[in-house]
Short mmCIF file of N, CA and C in Angstrom, two decimals:
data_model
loop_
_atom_site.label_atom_id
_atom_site.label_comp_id
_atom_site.label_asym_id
_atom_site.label_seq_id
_atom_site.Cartn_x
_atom_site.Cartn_y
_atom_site.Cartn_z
N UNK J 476 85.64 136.08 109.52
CA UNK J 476 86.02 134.93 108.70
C UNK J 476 85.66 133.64 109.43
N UNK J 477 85.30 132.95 108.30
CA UNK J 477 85.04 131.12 109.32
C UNK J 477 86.03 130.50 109.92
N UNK J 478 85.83 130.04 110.85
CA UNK J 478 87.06 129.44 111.37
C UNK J 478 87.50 128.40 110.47
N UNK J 479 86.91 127.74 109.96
CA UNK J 479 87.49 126.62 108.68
C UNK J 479 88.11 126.93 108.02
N UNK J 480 88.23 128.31 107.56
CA UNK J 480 89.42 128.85 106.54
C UNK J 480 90.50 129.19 107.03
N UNK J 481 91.35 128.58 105.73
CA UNK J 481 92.86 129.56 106.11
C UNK J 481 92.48 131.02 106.52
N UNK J 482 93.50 131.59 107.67
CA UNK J 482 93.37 132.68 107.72
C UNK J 482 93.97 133.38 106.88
N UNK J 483 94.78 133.39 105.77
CA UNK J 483 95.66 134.49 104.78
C UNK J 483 94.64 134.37 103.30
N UNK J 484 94.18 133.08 102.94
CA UNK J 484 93.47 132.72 101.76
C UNK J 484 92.04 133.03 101.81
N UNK J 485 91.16 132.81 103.14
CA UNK J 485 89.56 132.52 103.00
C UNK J 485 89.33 131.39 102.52
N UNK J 486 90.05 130.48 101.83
CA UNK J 486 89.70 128.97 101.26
C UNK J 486 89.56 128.05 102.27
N UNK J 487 88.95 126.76 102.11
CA UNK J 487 88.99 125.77 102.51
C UNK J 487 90.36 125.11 102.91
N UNK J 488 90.57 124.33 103.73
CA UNK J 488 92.37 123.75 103.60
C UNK J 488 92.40 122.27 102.85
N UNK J 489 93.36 121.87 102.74
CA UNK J 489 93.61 120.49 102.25
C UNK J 489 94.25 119.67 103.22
N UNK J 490 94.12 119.02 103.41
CA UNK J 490 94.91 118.28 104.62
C UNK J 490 94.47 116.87 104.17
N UNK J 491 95.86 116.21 104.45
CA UNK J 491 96.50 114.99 104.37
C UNK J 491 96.34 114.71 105.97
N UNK J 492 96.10 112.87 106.41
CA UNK J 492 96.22 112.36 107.44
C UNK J 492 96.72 111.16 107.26
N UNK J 493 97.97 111.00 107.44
CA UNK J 493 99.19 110.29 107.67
C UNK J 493 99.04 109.51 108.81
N UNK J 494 99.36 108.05 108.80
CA UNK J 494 99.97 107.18 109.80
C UNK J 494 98.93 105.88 110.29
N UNK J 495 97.96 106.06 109.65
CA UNK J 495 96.93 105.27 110.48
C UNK J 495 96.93 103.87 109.18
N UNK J 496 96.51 102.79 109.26
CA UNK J 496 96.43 101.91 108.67
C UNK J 496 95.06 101.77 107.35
N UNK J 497 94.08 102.72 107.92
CA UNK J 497 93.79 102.99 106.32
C UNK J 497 91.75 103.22 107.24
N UNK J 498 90.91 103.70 106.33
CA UNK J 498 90.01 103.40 106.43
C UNK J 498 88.84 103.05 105.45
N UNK J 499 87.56 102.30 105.66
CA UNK J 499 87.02 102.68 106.87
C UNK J 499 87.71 102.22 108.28
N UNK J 500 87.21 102.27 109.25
CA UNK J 500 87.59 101.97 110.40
C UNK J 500 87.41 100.15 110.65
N UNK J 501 86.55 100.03 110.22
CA UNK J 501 86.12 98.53 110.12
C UNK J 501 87.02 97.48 109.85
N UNK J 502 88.44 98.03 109.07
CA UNK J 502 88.95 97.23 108.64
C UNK J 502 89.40 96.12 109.12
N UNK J 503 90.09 94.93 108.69
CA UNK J 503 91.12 94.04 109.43
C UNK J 503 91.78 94.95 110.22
N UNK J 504 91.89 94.40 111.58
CA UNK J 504 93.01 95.23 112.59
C UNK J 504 93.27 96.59 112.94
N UNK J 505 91.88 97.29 112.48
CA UNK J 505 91.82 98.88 112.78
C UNK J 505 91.69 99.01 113.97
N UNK J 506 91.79 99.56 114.44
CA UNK J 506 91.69 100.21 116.28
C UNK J 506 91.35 101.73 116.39
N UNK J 507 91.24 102.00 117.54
CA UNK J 507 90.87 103.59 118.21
C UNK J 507 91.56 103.97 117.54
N UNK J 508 92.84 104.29 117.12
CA UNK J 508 93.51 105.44 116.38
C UNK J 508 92.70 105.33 114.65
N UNK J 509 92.30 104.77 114.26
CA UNK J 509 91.71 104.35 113.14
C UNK J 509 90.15 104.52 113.01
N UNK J 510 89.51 104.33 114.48
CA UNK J 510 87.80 105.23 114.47
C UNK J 510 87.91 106.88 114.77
N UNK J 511 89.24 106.89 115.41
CA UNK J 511 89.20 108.83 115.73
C UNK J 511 89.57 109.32 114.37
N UNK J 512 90.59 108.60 113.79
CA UNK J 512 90.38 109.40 112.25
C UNK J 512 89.70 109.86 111.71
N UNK J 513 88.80 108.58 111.56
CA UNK J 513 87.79 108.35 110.56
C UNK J 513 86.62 109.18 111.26
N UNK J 514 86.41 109.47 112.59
CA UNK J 514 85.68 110.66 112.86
C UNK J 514 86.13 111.91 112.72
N UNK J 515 87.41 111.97 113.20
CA UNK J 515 87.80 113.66 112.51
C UNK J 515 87.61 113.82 110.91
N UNK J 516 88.38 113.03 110.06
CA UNK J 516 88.04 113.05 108.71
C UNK J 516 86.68 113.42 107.90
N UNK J 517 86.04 112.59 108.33
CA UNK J 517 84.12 113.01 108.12
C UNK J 517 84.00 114.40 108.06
N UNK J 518 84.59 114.74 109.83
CA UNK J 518 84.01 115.45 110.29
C UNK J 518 84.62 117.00 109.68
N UNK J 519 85.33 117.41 109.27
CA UNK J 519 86.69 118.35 108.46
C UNK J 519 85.92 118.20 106.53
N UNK J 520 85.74 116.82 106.29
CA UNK J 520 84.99 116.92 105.62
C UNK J 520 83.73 117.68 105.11
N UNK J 521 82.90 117.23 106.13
CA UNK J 521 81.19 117.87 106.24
C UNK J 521 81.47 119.29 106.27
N UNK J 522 82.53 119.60 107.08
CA UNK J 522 82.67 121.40 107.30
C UNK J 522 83.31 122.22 106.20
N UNK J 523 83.74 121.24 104.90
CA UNK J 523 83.82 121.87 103.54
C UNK J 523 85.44 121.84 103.36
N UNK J 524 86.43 121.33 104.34
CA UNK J 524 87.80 121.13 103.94
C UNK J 524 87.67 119.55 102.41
N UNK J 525 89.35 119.78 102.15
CA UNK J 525 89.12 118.50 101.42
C UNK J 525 90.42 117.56 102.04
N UNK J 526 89.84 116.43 102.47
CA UNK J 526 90.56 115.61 103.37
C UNK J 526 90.82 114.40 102.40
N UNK J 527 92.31 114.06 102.60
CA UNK J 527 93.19 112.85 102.26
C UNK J 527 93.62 112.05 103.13
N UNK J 528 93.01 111.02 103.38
CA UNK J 528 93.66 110.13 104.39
C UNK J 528 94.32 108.80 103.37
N UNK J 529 95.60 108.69 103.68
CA UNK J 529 96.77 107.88 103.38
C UNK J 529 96.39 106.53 103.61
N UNK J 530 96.57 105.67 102.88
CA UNK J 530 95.45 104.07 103.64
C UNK J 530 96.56 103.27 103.59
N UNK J 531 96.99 102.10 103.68
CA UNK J 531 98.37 101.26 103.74
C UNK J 531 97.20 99.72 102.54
N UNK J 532 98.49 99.87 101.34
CA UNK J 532 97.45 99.17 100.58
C UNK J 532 97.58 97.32 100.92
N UNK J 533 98.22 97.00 101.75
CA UNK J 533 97.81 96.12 102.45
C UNK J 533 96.61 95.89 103.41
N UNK J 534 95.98 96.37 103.75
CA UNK J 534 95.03 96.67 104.49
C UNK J 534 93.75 97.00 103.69
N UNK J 535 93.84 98.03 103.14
CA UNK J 535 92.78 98.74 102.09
C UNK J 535 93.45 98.53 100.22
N UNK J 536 93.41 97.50 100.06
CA UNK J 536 93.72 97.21 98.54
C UNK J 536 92.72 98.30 97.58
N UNK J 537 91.53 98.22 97.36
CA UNK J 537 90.64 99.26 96.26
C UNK J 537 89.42 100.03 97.31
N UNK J 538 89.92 100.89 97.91
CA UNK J 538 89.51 101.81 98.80
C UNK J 538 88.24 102.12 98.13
N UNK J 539 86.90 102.64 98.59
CA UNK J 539 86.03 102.82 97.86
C UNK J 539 85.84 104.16 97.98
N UNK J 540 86.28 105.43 96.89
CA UNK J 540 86.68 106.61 97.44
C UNK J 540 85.74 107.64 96.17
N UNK J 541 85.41 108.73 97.17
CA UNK J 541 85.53 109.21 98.55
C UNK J 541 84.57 108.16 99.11
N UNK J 542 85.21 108.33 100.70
CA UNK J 542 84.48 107.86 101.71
C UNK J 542 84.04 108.61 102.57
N UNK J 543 82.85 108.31 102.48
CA UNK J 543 82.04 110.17 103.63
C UNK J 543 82.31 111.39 103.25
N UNK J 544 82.73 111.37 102.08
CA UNK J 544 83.61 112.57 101.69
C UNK J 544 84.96 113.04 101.77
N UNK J 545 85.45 111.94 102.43
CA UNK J 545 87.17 111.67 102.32
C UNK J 545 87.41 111.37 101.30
N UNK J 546 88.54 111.74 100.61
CA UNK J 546 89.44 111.06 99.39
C UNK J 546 90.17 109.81 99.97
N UNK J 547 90.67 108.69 99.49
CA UNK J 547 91.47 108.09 100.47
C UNK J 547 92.44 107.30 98.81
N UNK J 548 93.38 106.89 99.74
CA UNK J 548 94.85 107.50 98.40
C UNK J 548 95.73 105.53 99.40
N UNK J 549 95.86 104.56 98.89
CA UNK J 549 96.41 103.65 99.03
C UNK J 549 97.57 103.52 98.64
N UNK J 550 98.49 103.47 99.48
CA UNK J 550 100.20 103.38 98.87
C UNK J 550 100.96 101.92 99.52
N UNK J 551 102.09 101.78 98.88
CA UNK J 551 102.56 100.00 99.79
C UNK J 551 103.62 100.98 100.31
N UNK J 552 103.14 99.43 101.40
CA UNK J 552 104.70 100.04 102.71
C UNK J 552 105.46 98.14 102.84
N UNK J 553 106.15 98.50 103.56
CA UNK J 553 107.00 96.91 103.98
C UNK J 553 106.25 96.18 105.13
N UNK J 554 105.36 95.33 105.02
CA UNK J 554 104.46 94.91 105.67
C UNK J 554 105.28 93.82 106.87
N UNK J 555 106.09 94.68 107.51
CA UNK J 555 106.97 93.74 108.89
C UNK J 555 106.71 94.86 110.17
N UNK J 556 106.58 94.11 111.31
CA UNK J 556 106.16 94.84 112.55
C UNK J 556 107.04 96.25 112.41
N UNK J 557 108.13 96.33 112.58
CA UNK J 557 109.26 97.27 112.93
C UNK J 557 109.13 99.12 111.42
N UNK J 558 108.70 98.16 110.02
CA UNK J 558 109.10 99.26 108.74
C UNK J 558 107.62 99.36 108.48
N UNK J 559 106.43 98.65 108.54
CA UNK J 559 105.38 98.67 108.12
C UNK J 559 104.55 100.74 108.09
N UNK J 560 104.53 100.69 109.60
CA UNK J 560 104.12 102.62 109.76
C UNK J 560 105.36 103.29 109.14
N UNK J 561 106.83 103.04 108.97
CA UNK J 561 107.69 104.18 108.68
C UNK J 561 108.22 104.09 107.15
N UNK J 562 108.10 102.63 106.53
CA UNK J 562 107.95 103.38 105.09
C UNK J 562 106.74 103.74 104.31
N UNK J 563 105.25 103.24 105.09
CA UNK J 563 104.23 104.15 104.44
C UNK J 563 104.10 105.45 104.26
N UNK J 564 104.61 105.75 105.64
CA UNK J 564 104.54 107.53 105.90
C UNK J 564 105.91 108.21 105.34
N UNK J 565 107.14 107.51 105.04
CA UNK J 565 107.78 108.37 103.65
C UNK J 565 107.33 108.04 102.21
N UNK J 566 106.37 107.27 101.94
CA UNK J 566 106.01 107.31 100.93
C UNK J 566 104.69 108.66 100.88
N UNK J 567 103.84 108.54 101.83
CA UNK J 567 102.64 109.25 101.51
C UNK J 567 103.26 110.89 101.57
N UNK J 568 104.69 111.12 102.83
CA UNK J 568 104.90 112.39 102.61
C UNK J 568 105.57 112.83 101.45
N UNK J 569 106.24 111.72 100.44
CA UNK J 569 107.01 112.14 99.65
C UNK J 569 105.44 112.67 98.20
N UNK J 570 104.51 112.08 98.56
CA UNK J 570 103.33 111.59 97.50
C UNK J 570 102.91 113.54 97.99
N UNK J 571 102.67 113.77 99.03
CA UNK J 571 101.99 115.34 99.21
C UNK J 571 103.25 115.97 99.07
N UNK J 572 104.03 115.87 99.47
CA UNK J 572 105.09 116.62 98.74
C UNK J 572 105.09 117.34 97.07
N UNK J 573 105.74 116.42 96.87
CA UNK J 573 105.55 115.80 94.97
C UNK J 573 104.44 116.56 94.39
N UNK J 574 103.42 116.17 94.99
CA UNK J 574 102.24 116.13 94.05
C UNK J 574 101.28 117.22 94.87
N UNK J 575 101.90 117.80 95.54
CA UNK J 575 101.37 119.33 96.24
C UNK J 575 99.61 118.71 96.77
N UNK J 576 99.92 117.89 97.66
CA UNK J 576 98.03 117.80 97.39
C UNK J 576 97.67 118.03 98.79
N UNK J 577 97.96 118.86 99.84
CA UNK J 577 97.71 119.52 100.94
C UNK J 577 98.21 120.36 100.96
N UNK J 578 97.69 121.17 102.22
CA UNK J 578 98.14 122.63 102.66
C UNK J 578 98.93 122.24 104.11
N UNK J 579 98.41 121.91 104.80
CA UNK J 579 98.27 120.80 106.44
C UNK J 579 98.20 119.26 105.91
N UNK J 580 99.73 118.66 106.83
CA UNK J 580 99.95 117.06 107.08
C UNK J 580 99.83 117.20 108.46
N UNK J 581 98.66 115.93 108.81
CA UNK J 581 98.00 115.58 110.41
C UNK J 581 98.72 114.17 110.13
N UNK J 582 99.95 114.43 111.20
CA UNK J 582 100.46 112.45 111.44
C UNK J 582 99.93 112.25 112.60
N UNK J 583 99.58 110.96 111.95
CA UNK J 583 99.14 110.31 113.23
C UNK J 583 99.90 109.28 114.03
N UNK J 584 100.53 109.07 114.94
CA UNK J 584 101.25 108.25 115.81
C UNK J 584 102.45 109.19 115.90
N UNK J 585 103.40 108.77 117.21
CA UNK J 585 104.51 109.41 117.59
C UNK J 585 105.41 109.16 116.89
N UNK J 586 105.57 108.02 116.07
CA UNK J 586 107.27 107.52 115.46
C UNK J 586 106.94 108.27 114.00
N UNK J 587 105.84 108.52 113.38
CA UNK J 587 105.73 109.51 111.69
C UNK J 587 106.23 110.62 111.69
N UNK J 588 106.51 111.36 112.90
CA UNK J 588 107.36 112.56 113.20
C UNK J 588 108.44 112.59 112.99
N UNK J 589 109.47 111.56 112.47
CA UNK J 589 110.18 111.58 112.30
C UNK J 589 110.62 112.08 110.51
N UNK J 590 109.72 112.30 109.93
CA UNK J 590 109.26 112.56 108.85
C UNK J 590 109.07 114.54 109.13
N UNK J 591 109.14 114.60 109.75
CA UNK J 591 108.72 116.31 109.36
C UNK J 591 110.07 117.21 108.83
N UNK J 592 111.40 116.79 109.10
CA UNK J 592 111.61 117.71 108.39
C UNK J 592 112.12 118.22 106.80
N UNK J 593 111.31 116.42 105.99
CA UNK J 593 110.69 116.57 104.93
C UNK J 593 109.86 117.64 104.80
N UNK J 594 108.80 118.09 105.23
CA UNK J 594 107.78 118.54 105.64
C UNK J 594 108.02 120.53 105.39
N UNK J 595 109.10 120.92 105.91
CA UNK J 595 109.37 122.19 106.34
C UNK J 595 110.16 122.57 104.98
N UNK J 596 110.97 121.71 104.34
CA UNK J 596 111.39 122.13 103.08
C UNK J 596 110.43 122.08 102.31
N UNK J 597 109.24 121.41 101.86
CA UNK J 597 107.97 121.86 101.26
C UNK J 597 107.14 122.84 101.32
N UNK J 598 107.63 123.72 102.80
CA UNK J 598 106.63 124.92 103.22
C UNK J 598 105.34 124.11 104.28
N UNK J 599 105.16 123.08 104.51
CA UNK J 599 103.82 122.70 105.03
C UNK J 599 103.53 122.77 106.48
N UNK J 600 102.45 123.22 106.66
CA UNK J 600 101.97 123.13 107.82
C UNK J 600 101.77 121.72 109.08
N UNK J 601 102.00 121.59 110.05
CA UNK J 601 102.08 120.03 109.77
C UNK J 601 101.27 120.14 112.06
N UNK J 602 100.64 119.01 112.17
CA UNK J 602 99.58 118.33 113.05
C UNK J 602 100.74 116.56 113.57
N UNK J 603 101.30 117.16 114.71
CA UNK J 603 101.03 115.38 115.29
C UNK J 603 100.49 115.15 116.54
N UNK J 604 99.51 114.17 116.19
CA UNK J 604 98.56 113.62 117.19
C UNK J 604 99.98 112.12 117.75
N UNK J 605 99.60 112.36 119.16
CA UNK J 605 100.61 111.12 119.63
C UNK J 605 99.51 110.33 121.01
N UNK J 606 99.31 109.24 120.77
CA UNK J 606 98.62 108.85 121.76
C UNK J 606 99.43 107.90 123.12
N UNK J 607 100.05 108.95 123.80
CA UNK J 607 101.18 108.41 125.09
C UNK J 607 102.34 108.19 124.52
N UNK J 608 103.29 107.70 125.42
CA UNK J 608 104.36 107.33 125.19
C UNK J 608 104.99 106.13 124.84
N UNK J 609 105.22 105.94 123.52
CA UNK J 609 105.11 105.21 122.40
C UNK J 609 106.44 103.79 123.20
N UNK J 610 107.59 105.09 123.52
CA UNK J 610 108.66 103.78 124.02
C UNK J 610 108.94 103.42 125.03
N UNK J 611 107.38 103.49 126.10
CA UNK J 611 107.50 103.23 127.52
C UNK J 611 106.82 101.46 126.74
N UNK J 612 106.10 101.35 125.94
CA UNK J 612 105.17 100.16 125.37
C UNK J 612 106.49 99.20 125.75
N UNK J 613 106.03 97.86 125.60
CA UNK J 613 106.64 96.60 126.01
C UNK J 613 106.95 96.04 124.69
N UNK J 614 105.96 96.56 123.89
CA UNK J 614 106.20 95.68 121.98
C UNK J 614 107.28 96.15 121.82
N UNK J 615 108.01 97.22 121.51
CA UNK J 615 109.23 98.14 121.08
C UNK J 615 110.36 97.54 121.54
N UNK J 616 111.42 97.05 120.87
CA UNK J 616 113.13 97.10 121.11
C UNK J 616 113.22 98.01 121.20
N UNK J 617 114.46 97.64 121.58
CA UNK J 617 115.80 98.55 122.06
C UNK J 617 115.85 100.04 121.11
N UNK J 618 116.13 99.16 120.08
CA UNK J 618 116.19 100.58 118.21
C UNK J 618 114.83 101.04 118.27
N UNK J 619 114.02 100.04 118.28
CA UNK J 619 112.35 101.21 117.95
C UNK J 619 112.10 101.91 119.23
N UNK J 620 112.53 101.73 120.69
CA UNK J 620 112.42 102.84 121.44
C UNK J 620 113.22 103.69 121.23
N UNK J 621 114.46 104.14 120.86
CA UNK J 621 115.53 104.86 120.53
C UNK J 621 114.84 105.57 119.26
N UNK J 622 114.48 105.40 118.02
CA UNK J 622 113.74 106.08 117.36
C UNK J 622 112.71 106.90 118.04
N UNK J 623 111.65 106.28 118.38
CA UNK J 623 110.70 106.57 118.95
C UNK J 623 110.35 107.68 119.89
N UNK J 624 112.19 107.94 120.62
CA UNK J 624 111.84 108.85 121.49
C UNK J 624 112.72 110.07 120.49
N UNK J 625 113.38 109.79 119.53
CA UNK J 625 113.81 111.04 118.83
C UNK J 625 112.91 111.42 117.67
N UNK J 626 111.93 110.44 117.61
CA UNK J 626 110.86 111.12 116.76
C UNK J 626 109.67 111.91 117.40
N UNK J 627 110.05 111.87 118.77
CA UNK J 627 109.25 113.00 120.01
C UNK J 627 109.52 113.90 120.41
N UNK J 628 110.77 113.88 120.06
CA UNK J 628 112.15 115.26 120.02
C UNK J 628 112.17 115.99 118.37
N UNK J 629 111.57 115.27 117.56
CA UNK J 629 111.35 116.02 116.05
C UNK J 629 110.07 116.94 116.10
N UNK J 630 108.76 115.93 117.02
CA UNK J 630 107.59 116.63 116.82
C UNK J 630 107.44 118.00 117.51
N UNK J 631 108.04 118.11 119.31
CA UNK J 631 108.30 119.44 119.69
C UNK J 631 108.78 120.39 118.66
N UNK J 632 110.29 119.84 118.34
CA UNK J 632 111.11 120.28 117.69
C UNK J 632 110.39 121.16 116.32
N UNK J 633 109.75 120.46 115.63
CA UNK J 633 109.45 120.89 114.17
C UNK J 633 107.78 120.46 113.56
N UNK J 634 107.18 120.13 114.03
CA UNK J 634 105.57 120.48 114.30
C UNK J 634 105.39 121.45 114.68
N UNK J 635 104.34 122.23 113.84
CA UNK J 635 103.49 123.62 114.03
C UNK J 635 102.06 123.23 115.44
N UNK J 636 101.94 122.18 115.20
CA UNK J 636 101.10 121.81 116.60
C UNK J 636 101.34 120.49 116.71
N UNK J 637 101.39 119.93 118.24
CA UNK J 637 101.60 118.74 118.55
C UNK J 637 100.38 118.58 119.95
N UNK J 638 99.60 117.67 119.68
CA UNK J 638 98.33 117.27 120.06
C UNK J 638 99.01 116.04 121.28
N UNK J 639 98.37 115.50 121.96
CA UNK J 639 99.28 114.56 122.92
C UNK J 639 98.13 113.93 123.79
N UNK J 640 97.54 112.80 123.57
CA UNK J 640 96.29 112.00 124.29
C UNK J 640 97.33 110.79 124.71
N UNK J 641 97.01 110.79 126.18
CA UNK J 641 96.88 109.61 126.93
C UNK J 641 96.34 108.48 126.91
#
C-alpha cells in the first residue's frame, strides 16, 4: 500500500491545517510558520491528499481557492493580540467538526492544542506542530503563559502525534 493512504481505507486522507494566519505565504505579516505550511500543504497536495488550510479572514478576505491545490476556507476570529489564534481555531475546529471535512486536524502553534479535546469526541485524528516554547517568549502575560503551558499538557496529553521544532 502507498504510504499516502490511510492504512484501514486505501484512500487518500483529508486533512485540515489549523492555526496559521492564512495563505499564500506572502501575505501581510506571514512568517516561517506560514511558508512551512504552505510548503507542506502543496506538498500533501501534489501527492493526491485533499488539503484544507483554515485562513483568518482578516488577513485573507477572498482567498483565491484552490491554491496549488489547496482548498483554503476563510473564517473571522477576534482580531486582538491575546483571542485573535484562539477563537479562529474554535471556529475552524467546530467548522471540521460540523461539517465532517477531514479525516486528520494538523494545528499549528502550541496554544491551538488546547482545542483537541473537541477533536476526540469527533473521532479525529489530530497533528500538533509546536515551534519551541511558546511561554518562555517575552510577548506572553502572565494568563497567556499559563494557557500556553496547559495547552502543552493537552497536546502530549491528547494528540495522536505531536511534532516539536526549535
Amino acid at each position: 500500500m502507498d504510504q499516502d493512504q490511510d492504512e484501514h481505507t486505501g484512500k487518500s486522507l483529508r486533512i485540515a491545517m489549523i492555526g496559521m494566519r492564512g495563505l499564500p505565504a506572502d501575505l501581510p505579516k506571514a512568517g516561517g510558520g506560514e511558508r512551512e505550511t504552505e510548503a507542506k500543504a502543496v506538498r500533501m497536495a501534489e501527492r493526491g491528499h485533499e488539503v484544507t488550510v483554515y485562513c483568518r479572514w482578516h488577513y485573507n478576505r477572498h482567498p483565491v481557492t484552490p491554491y496549488q491545490g489547496v482548498k483554503l476556507i476563510s473564517l473571522p476570529s477576534i482580531p486582538t493580540k491575546n483571542l485573535d489564534t484562539p477563537s479562529h481555531t474554535l471556529l475552524a475546529t467546530l467548522h471540521v467538526l460540523f461539517r465532517n471535512t477531514a479525516d486528520i486536524i494538523s494545528y499549528h502553534g502550541m496554544g491551538n492544542a488546547l482545542f483537541l479535546p473537541f477533536t476526540k469526541v469527533g473521532r479525529k485524528k489530530t497533528v500538533v506542530y509546536m515551534d519551541g516554547v511558546d511561554w518562555e517568549r517575552p510577548k506572553w502575560g502572565k494568563l497567556a503563559r499559563s494557557m500556553l503551558k496547559v495547552a502543552a499538557r493537552f497536546a502530549f496529553r491528547w494528540a495522536d502525534v505531536v511534532y516539536v521544532d526549535n
